[in-house]
Amino acid sequence: MTTKPVLWLVAGVACVALAGCEKPAVEAPDAPNVCFHIGFPKDQPPKFNIIKKDVPSLEYCAAHLDALRIKFLSMGSPRKEIVGAYNGTFLWSTPRGIRISRHFEGPAMPFLTKAPDGRLVIPSAFEVPRDRNFSEPQTLPDNLPEKKK
């Protein structure tokens, strides 16, 4: 009967010791109102490159990051997804939209999605029917804001 508490104590100490051996997670810089692109050089820690300073909100940083992703693609980059950071929050720009998370590892939730014309909008801005037929041309919903000219 006295061996069970000792085993639990040894198991607890082993768990704490293993947790201390874990690689440190990538942390987003918390510089206020600065939008970063994160580069991952081979055999080096991540590099945070400033895209733009004095960015007023997370949405603007997401738009700048998506524009950078499209620019990289136009220059021949094979990467379809790039990672950025804004005020301590990670952003992933993909062809389908922007995802965000407070942590680099783990799940990220949708933040902005691509409208059929390529604009970034909130996910509930347009309705996607369940029986969507991808062979037909897609039309824009009537409730989207107009493009700036």
Short mmCIF file of N, CA and C in Angstrom, two decimals:
data_model
loop_
_atom_site.label_atom_id
_atom_site.label_comp_id
_atom_site.label_asym_id
_atom_site.label_seq_id
_atom_site.Cartn_x
_atom_site.Cartn_y
_atom_site.Cartn_z
N MET A 1 0.80 -1.20 0.00
CA MET A 1 0.00 0.00 0.00
C MET A 1 0.85 1.26 0.00
N THR A 2 2.03 1.22 0.59
CA THR A 2 2.85 2.43 0.65
C THR A 2 3.59 2.68 -0.66
N THR A 3 3.63 1.73 -1.57
CA THR A 3 4.34 1.94 -2.83
C THR A 3 3.53 2.78 -3.82
N LYS A 4 2.21 2.79 -3.71
CA LYS A 4 1.40 3.56 -4.66
C LYS A 4 1.67 5.06 -4.55
N PRO A 5 1.71 5.66 -3.35
CA PRO A 5 2.03 7.09 -3.30
C PRO A 5 3.42 7.40 -3.82
N VAL A 6 4.36 6.48 -3.60
CA VAL A 6 5.72 6.70 -4.10
C VAL A 6 5.73 6.66 -5.63
N LEU A 7 4.98 5.73 -6.21
CA LEU A 7 4.90 5.64 -7.67
C LEU A 7 4.27 6.91 -8.26
N TRP A 8 3.22 7.40 -7.61
CA TRP A 8 2.58 8.63 -8.09
C TRP A 8 3.54 9.81 -8.00
N LEU A 9 4.33 9.85 -6.94
CA LEU A 9 5.30 10.93 -6.77
C LEU A 9 6.38 10.85 -7.85
N VAL A 10 6.88 9.66 -8.12
CA VAL A 10 7.90 9.48 -9.17
C VAL A 10 7.32 9.84 -10.54
N ALA A 11 6.09 9.43 -10.80
CA ALA A 11 5.46 9.76 -12.09
C ALA A 11 5.28 11.26 -12.23
N GLY A 12 4.88 11.93 -11.16
CA GLY A 12 4.71 13.38 -11.21
C GLY A 12 6.03 14.10 -11.47
N VAL A 13 7.10 13.68 -10.79
CA VAL A 13 8.41 14.30 -11.00
C VAL A 13 8.88 14.05 -12.43
N ALA A 14 8.63 12.86 -12.98
CA ALA A 14 9.03 12.55 -14.35
C ALA A 14 8.28 13.44 -15.35
N CYS A 15 7.00 13.67 -15.11
CA CYS A 15 6.22 14.53 -16.01
C CYS A 15 6.75 15.96 -15.99
N VAL A 16 7.05 16.47 -14.80
CA VAL A 16 7.58 17.83 -14.69
C VAL A 16 8.94 17.92 -15.38
N ALA A 17 9.77 16.91 -15.21
CA ALA A 17 11.09 16.91 -15.84
C ALA A 17 10.97 16.88 -17.35
N LEU A 18 10.05 16.07 -17.88
CA LEU A 18 9.87 16.00 -19.33
C LEU A 18 9.30 17.30 -19.88
N ALA A 19 8.43 17.94 -19.13
CA ALA A 19 7.86 19.21 -19.58
C ALA A 19 8.95 20.28 -19.67
N GLY A 20 9.95 20.20 -18.81
CA GLY A 20 11.05 21.15 -18.86
C GLY A 20 11.95 20.94 -20.05
N CYS A 21 11.93 19.75 -20.64
CA CYS A 21 12.78 19.45 -21.81
C CYS A 21 12.14 19.87 -23.12
N GLU A 22 10.92 20.30 -23.08
CA GLU A 22 10.20 20.65 -24.31
C GLU A 22 10.85 21.86 -24.98
N LYS A 23 10.87 21.84 -26.32
CA LYS A 23 11.43 22.95 -27.08
C LYS A 23 10.59 24.20 -26.81
N PRO A 24 11.21 25.37 -26.70
CA PRO A 24 10.42 26.58 -26.48
C PRO A 24 9.57 26.88 -27.72
N ALA A 25 8.36 27.30 -27.48
CA ALA A 25 7.44 27.60 -28.57
C ALA A 25 7.81 28.93 -29.23
N VAL A 26 7.40 29.10 -30.48
CA VAL A 26 7.59 30.36 -31.17
C VAL A 26 6.62 31.36 -30.56
N GLU A 27 7.12 32.51 -30.17
CA GLU A 27 6.26 33.53 -29.59
C GLU A 27 6.21 34.73 -30.52
N ALA A 28 5.00 35.24 -30.71
CA ALA A 28 4.81 36.40 -31.57
C ALA A 28 5.27 37.65 -30.83
N PRO A 29 5.96 38.56 -31.52
CA PRO A 29 6.35 39.81 -30.86
C PRO A 29 5.11 40.63 -30.53
N ASP A 30 5.17 41.32 -29.41
CA ASP A 30 4.01 42.12 -29.02
C ASP A 30 4.27 43.61 -29.22
N ALA A 31 5.08 43.95 -30.23
CA ALA A 31 5.30 45.36 -30.56
C ALA A 31 3.96 45.95 -31.00
N PRO A 32 3.56 47.08 -30.42
CA PRO A 32 2.23 47.62 -30.73
C PRO A 32 2.12 48.12 -32.17
N ASN A 33 1.07 47.70 -32.82
CA ASN A 33 0.68 48.16 -34.17
C ASN A 33 1.75 47.93 -35.23
N VAL A 34 2.50 46.84 -35.12
CA VAL A 34 3.50 46.48 -36.13
C VAL A 34 3.10 45.13 -36.72
N CYS A 35 3.06 45.07 -38.05
CA CYS A 35 2.69 43.85 -38.76
C CYS A 35 3.96 43.14 -39.22
N PHE A 36 4.11 41.87 -38.86
CA PHE A 36 5.31 41.11 -39.17
C PHE A 36 5.00 39.95 -40.12
N HIS A 37 5.99 39.61 -40.95
CA HIS A 37 6.01 38.36 -41.70
C HIS A 37 7.05 37.49 -41.00
N ILE A 38 6.76 36.21 -40.81
CA ILE A 38 7.69 35.31 -40.13
C ILE A 38 8.35 34.43 -41.17
N GLY A 39 9.67 34.53 -41.22
CA GLY A 39 10.46 33.68 -42.10
C GLY A 39 11.08 32.56 -41.28
N PHE A 40 11.25 31.42 -41.89
CA PHE A 40 11.81 30.26 -41.20
C PHE A 40 13.09 29.81 -41.91
N PRO A 41 14.23 30.50 -41.64
CA PRO A 41 15.49 30.09 -42.26
C PRO A 41 15.90 28.70 -41.78
N LYS A 42 16.57 27.97 -42.66
CA LYS A 42 16.97 26.60 -42.34
C LYS A 42 17.99 26.61 -41.19
N ASP A 43 17.77 25.76 -40.20
CA ASP A 43 18.66 25.58 -39.05
C ASP A 43 18.87 26.86 -38.24
N GLN A 44 17.88 27.75 -38.25
CA GLN A 44 17.95 28.98 -37.48
C GLN A 44 16.59 29.24 -36.84
N PRO A 45 16.56 30.09 -35.82
CA PRO A 45 15.27 30.44 -35.23
C PRO A 45 14.44 31.28 -36.20
N PRO A 46 13.13 31.35 -36.00
CA PRO A 46 12.28 32.15 -36.89
C PRO A 46 12.72 33.61 -36.92
N LYS A 47 12.57 34.24 -38.07
CA LYS A 47 12.94 35.64 -38.24
C LYS A 47 11.68 36.46 -38.48
N PHE A 48 11.51 37.52 -37.70
CA PHE A 48 10.34 38.37 -37.80
C PHE A 48 10.70 39.61 -38.63
N ASN A 49 10.16 39.68 -39.85
CA ASN A 49 10.41 40.79 -40.77
C ASN A 49 9.23 41.76 -40.70
N ILE A 50 9.52 43.04 -40.56
CA ILE A 50 8.45 44.04 -40.48
C ILE A 50 7.87 44.27 -41.87
N ILE A 51 6.55 44.10 -41.98
CA ILE A 51 5.84 44.41 -43.23
C ILE A 51 5.48 45.89 -43.23
N LYS A 52 4.87 46.33 -42.12
CA LYS A 52 4.41 47.72 -42.03
C LYS A 52 4.28 48.12 -40.57
N LYS A 53 4.60 49.37 -40.27
CA LYS A 53 4.42 49.92 -38.92
C LYS A 53 3.17 50.78 -38.89
N ASP A 54 2.69 51.08 -37.71
CA ASP A 54 1.49 51.90 -37.49
C ASP A 54 0.27 51.34 -38.20
N VAL A 55 0.08 50.04 -38.11
CA VAL A 55 -1.09 49.38 -38.69
C VAL A 55 -2.22 49.50 -37.66
N PRO A 56 -3.38 50.06 -38.04
CA PRO A 56 -4.41 50.34 -37.04
C PRO A 56 -5.14 49.13 -36.46
N SER A 57 -5.21 48.01 -37.21
CA SER A 57 -5.97 46.89 -36.68
C SER A 57 -5.48 45.56 -37.26
N LEU A 58 -5.98 44.49 -36.67
CA LEU A 58 -5.63 43.14 -37.11
C LEU A 58 -6.09 42.89 -38.55
N GLU A 59 -7.22 43.46 -38.93
CA GLU A 59 -7.73 43.29 -40.29
C GLU A 59 -6.79 43.88 -41.34
N TYR A 60 -6.23 45.07 -41.04
CA TYR A 60 -5.29 45.69 -41.98
C TYR A 60 -4.01 44.87 -42.09
N CYS A 61 -3.54 44.33 -40.97
CA CYS A 61 -2.35 43.49 -41.01
C CYS A 61 -2.63 42.23 -41.84
N ALA A 62 -3.81 41.66 -41.68
CA ALA A 62 -4.19 40.48 -42.46
C ALA A 62 -4.18 40.81 -43.96
N ALA A 63 -4.69 41.98 -44.32
CA ALA A 63 -4.70 42.38 -45.73
C ALA A 63 -3.28 42.57 -46.27
N HIS A 64 -2.40 43.18 -45.47
CA HIS A 64 -1.00 43.35 -45.89
C HIS A 64 -0.31 42.00 -46.04
N LEU A 65 -0.58 41.09 -45.13
CA LEU A 65 0.03 39.76 -45.19
C LEU A 65 -0.46 39.00 -46.42
N ASP A 66 -1.74 39.11 -46.74
CA ASP A 66 -2.28 38.43 -47.91
C ASP A 66 -1.71 39.03 -49.19
N ALA A 67 -1.55 40.35 -49.22
CA ALA A 67 -0.93 41.00 -50.39
C ALA A 67 0.51 40.52 -50.56
N LEU A 68 1.22 40.33 -49.46
CA LEU A 68 2.59 39.82 -49.52
C LEU A 68 2.62 38.39 -50.04
N ARG A 69 1.66 37.57 -49.61
CA ARG A 69 1.58 36.18 -50.09
C ARG A 69 1.36 36.17 -51.60
N ILE A 70 0.47 37.02 -52.10
CA ILE A 70 0.19 37.08 -53.53
C ILE A 70 1.42 37.59 -54.30
N LYS A 71 2.15 38.55 -53.70
CA LYS A 71 3.36 39.05 -54.34
C LYS A 71 4.42 37.95 -54.43
N PHE A 72 4.57 37.17 -53.36
CA PHE A 72 5.51 36.05 -53.38
C PHE A 72 5.13 35.04 -54.46
N LEU A 73 3.83 34.74 -54.58
CA LEU A 73 3.38 33.80 -55.61
C LEU A 73 3.67 34.33 -57.01
N SER A 74 3.50 35.63 -57.21
CA SER A 74 3.75 36.20 -58.54
C SER A 74 5.23 36.18 -58.90
N MET A 75 6.10 36.11 -57.87
CA MET A 75 7.54 36.02 -58.13
C MET A 75 8.00 34.58 -58.28
N GLY A 76 7.07 33.62 -58.18
CA GLY A 76 7.42 32.22 -58.41
C GLY A 76 7.62 31.40 -57.15
N SER A 77 7.23 31.90 -56.01
CA SER A 77 7.39 31.14 -54.77
C SER A 77 6.45 29.93 -54.77
N PRO A 78 6.93 28.76 -54.34
CA PRO A 78 6.06 27.58 -54.31
C PRO A 78 5.16 27.52 -53.08
N ARG A 79 5.41 28.39 -52.09
CA ARG A 79 4.63 28.34 -50.85
C ARG A 79 3.27 28.99 -51.04
N LYS A 80 2.24 28.26 -50.68
CA LYS A 80 0.88 28.78 -50.82
C LYS A 80 0.39 29.43 -49.53
N GLU A 81 1.14 29.28 -48.45
CA GLU A 81 0.74 29.80 -47.15
C GLU A 81 1.92 30.53 -46.52
N ILE A 82 1.66 31.72 -45.94
CA ILE A 82 2.71 32.41 -45.19
C ILE A 82 2.16 32.76 -43.81
N VAL A 83 3.08 32.99 -42.90
CA VAL A 83 2.73 33.24 -41.50
C VAL A 83 3.16 34.65 -41.13
N GLY A 84 2.33 35.31 -40.33
CA GLY A 84 2.65 36.64 -39.85
C GLY A 84 2.25 36.79 -38.40
N ALA A 85 2.49 37.98 -37.86
CA ALA A 85 2.13 38.25 -36.47
C ALA A 85 1.74 39.71 -36.33
N TYR A 86 0.83 39.97 -35.39
CA TYR A 86 0.39 41.33 -35.10
C TYR A 86 -0.03 41.39 -33.63
N ASN A 87 0.59 42.26 -32.87
CA ASN A 87 0.26 42.45 -31.44
C ASN A 87 0.18 41.15 -30.66
N GLY A 88 1.10 40.23 -30.90
CA GLY A 88 1.13 38.98 -30.16
C GLY A 88 0.21 37.90 -30.69
N THR A 89 -0.42 38.12 -31.84
CA THR A 89 -1.33 37.15 -32.45
C THR A 89 -0.72 36.66 -33.76
N PHE A 90 -0.79 35.35 -33.98
CA PHE A 90 -0.28 34.78 -35.23
C PHE A 90 -1.37 34.80 -36.29
N LEU A 91 -0.96 35.04 -37.53
CA LEU A 91 -1.86 35.06 -38.68
C LEU A 91 -1.31 34.11 -39.75
N TRP A 92 -2.17 33.30 -40.35
CA TRP A 92 -1.79 32.43 -41.47
C TRP A 92 -2.58 32.88 -42.68
N SER A 93 -1.89 33.28 -43.74
CA SER A 93 -2.54 33.68 -44.98
C SER A 93 -2.49 32.51 -45.95
N THR A 94 -3.65 32.05 -46.38
CA THR A 94 -3.78 30.93 -47.29
C THR A 94 -4.62 31.36 -48.49
N PRO A 95 -4.69 30.55 -49.55
CA PRO A 95 -5.56 30.90 -50.68
C PRO A 95 -7.04 31.00 -50.30
N ARG A 96 -7.44 30.38 -49.20
CA ARG A 96 -8.85 30.41 -48.79
C ARG A 96 -9.17 31.55 -47.83
N GLY A 97 -8.13 32.21 -47.27
CA GLY A 97 -8.37 33.31 -46.35
C GLY A 97 -7.31 33.40 -45.27
N ILE A 98 -7.69 34.01 -44.15
CA ILE A 98 -6.78 34.25 -43.03
C ILE A 98 -7.28 33.49 -41.80
N ARG A 99 -6.35 32.79 -41.14
CA ARG A 99 -6.66 32.13 -39.87
C ARG A 99 -5.82 32.79 -38.78
N ILE A 100 -6.31 32.80 -37.52
CA ILE A 100 -5.57 33.42 -36.43
C ILE A 100 -5.50 32.49 -35.23
N SER A 101 -4.47 32.74 -34.40
CA SER A 101 -4.33 32.00 -33.15
C SER A 101 -3.37 32.77 -32.25
N ARG A 102 -3.52 32.59 -30.95
CA ARG A 102 -2.60 33.21 -30.00
C ARG A 102 -1.32 32.39 -29.87
N HIS A 103 -1.35 31.13 -30.33
CA HIS A 103 -0.20 30.23 -30.22
C HIS A 103 0.17 29.71 -31.60
N PHE A 104 1.48 29.52 -31.83
CA PHE A 104 1.93 29.04 -33.13
C PHE A 104 1.53 27.59 -33.34
N GLU A 105 1.70 26.76 -32.32
CA GLU A 105 1.30 25.36 -32.42
C GLU A 105 -0.18 25.25 -32.04
N GLY A 106 -0.84 24.30 -32.61
CA GLY A 106 -2.23 24.08 -32.25
C GLY A 106 -3.18 24.66 -33.26
N PRO A 107 -4.46 24.62 -32.94
CA PRO A 107 -5.48 25.04 -33.91
C PRO A 107 -5.55 26.55 -34.08
N ALA A 108 -5.95 26.95 -35.28
CA ALA A 108 -6.19 28.35 -35.59
C ALA A 108 -7.60 28.47 -36.14
N MET A 109 -8.27 29.56 -35.79
CA MET A 109 -9.66 29.71 -36.24
C MET A 109 -9.75 30.66 -37.43
N PRO A 110 -10.76 30.47 -38.28
CA PRO A 110 -10.93 31.36 -39.43
C PRO A 110 -11.19 32.79 -38.97
N PHE A 111 -10.53 33.74 -39.61
CA PHE A 111 -10.69 35.15 -39.26
C PHE A 111 -11.33 35.90 -40.42
N LEU A 112 -10.74 35.78 -41.59
CA LEU A 112 -11.29 36.38 -42.81
C LEU A 112 -11.26 35.32 -43.91
N THR A 113 -12.26 35.31 -44.77
CA THR A 113 -12.29 34.37 -45.88
C THR A 113 -12.28 35.16 -47.19
N LYS A 114 -11.95 34.44 -48.26
CA LYS A 114 -11.91 35.08 -49.57
C LYS A 114 -13.30 35.06 -50.19
N ALA A 115 -13.74 36.21 -50.65
CA ALA A 115 -14.98 36.29 -51.42
C ALA A 115 -14.67 35.76 -52.82
N PRO A 116 -15.69 35.44 -53.61
CA PRO A 116 -15.43 34.94 -54.97
C PRO A 116 -14.59 35.88 -55.83
N ASP A 117 -14.62 37.19 -55.54
CA ASP A 117 -13.81 38.13 -56.34
C ASP A 117 -12.43 38.37 -55.74
N GLY A 118 -12.08 37.68 -54.64
CA GLY A 118 -10.74 37.78 -54.07
C GLY A 118 -10.61 38.69 -52.87
N ARG A 119 -11.66 39.44 -52.52
CA ARG A 119 -11.58 40.31 -51.35
C ARG A 119 -11.64 39.51 -50.07
N LEU A 120 -11.02 40.02 -49.01
CA LEU A 120 -11.10 39.40 -47.70
C LEU A 120 -12.32 39.94 -46.98
N VAL A 121 -13.19 39.05 -46.53
CA VAL A 121 -14.40 39.45 -45.82
C VAL A 121 -14.57 38.55 -44.59
N ILE A 122 -15.43 38.98 -43.66
CA ILE A 122 -15.69 38.14 -42.50
C ILE A 122 -16.42 36.89 -42.97
N PRO A 123 -16.22 35.74 -42.30
CA PRO A 123 -16.79 34.48 -42.81
C PRO A 123 -18.30 34.49 -42.99
N SER A 124 -19.03 35.29 -42.25
CA SER A 124 -20.48 35.26 -42.39
C SER A 124 -21.01 36.30 -43.38
N ALA A 125 -20.13 36.94 -44.15
CA ALA A 125 -20.56 38.00 -45.07
C ALA A 125 -21.33 37.46 -46.27
N PHE A 126 -21.08 36.23 -46.64
CA PHE A 126 -21.83 35.66 -47.75
C PHE A 126 -22.18 34.22 -47.42
N GLU A 127 -23.28 33.80 -47.98
CA GLU A 127 -23.80 32.46 -47.70
C GLU A 127 -23.34 31.50 -48.79
N VAL A 128 -22.81 30.36 -48.37
CA VAL A 128 -22.40 29.33 -49.32
C VAL A 128 -23.43 28.21 -49.23
N PRO A 129 -24.18 27.96 -50.29
CA PRO A 129 -25.18 26.90 -50.24
C PRO A 129 -24.52 25.52 -50.07
N ARG A 130 -25.21 24.63 -49.38
CA ARG A 130 -24.66 23.29 -49.12
C ARG A 130 -24.53 22.47 -50.41
N ASP A 131 -25.45 22.64 -51.34
CA ASP A 131 -25.40 21.88 -52.59
C ASP A 131 -24.71 22.70 -53.68
N ARG A 132 -23.57 23.27 -53.35
CA ARG A 132 -22.83 24.14 -54.24
C ARG A 132 -22.31 23.36 -55.44
N ASN A 133 -22.54 23.88 -56.63
CA ASN A 133 -22.09 23.28 -57.87
C ASN A 133 -20.90 24.10 -58.38
N PHE A 134 -19.72 23.52 -58.35
CA PHE A 134 -18.52 24.26 -58.72
C PHE A 134 -18.36 24.38 -60.23
N SER A 135 -19.17 23.72 -61.02
CA SER A 135 -19.05 23.83 -62.46
C SER A 135 -19.72 25.09 -62.99
N GLU A 136 -20.62 25.70 -62.21
CA GLU A 136 -21.30 26.91 -62.64
C GLU A 136 -20.51 28.14 -62.21
N PRO A 137 -20.60 29.25 -62.93
CA PRO A 137 -19.92 30.48 -62.51
C PRO A 137 -20.49 30.98 -61.19
N GLN A 138 -19.63 31.49 -60.34
CA GLN A 138 -20.06 31.99 -59.05
C GLN A 138 -20.41 33.46 -59.15
N THR A 139 -21.43 33.89 -58.44
CA THR A 139 -21.84 35.29 -58.44
C THR A 139 -21.62 35.88 -57.06
N LEU A 140 -21.43 37.18 -57.04
CA LEU A 140 -21.23 37.86 -55.77
C LEU A 140 -22.57 38.13 -55.09
N PRO A 141 -22.61 38.05 -53.76
CA PRO A 141 -23.83 38.41 -53.05
C PRO A 141 -24.06 39.92 -53.12
N ASP A 142 -25.30 40.32 -52.91
CA ASP A 142 -25.65 41.74 -53.03
C ASP A 142 -25.19 42.57 -51.83
N ASN A 143 -24.88 41.92 -50.70
CA ASN A 143 -24.62 42.68 -49.47
C ASN A 143 -23.14 42.96 -49.22
N LEU A 144 -22.24 42.71 -50.18
CA LEU A 144 -20.82 43.01 -49.99
C LEU A 144 -20.56 44.49 -50.21
N PRO A 145 -19.61 45.10 -49.47
CA PRO A 145 -19.29 46.50 -49.72
C PRO A 145 -18.62 46.67 -51.07
N GLU A 146 -18.75 47.86 -51.62
CA GLU A 146 -18.19 48.14 -52.95
C GLU A 146 -16.67 48.29 -52.85
N LYS A 147 -15.98 47.97 -53.95
CA LYS A 147 -14.53 48.15 -54.02
C LYS A 147 -14.21 49.65 -54.10
N LYS A 148 -13.12 50.04 -53.46
CA LYS A 148 -12.66 51.42 -53.58
C LYS A 148 -12.02 51.61 -54.95
N LYS A 149 -12.25 52.75 -55.55
CA LYS A 149 -11.72 52.99 -56.90
C LYS A 149 -10.53 53.89 -56.84
#
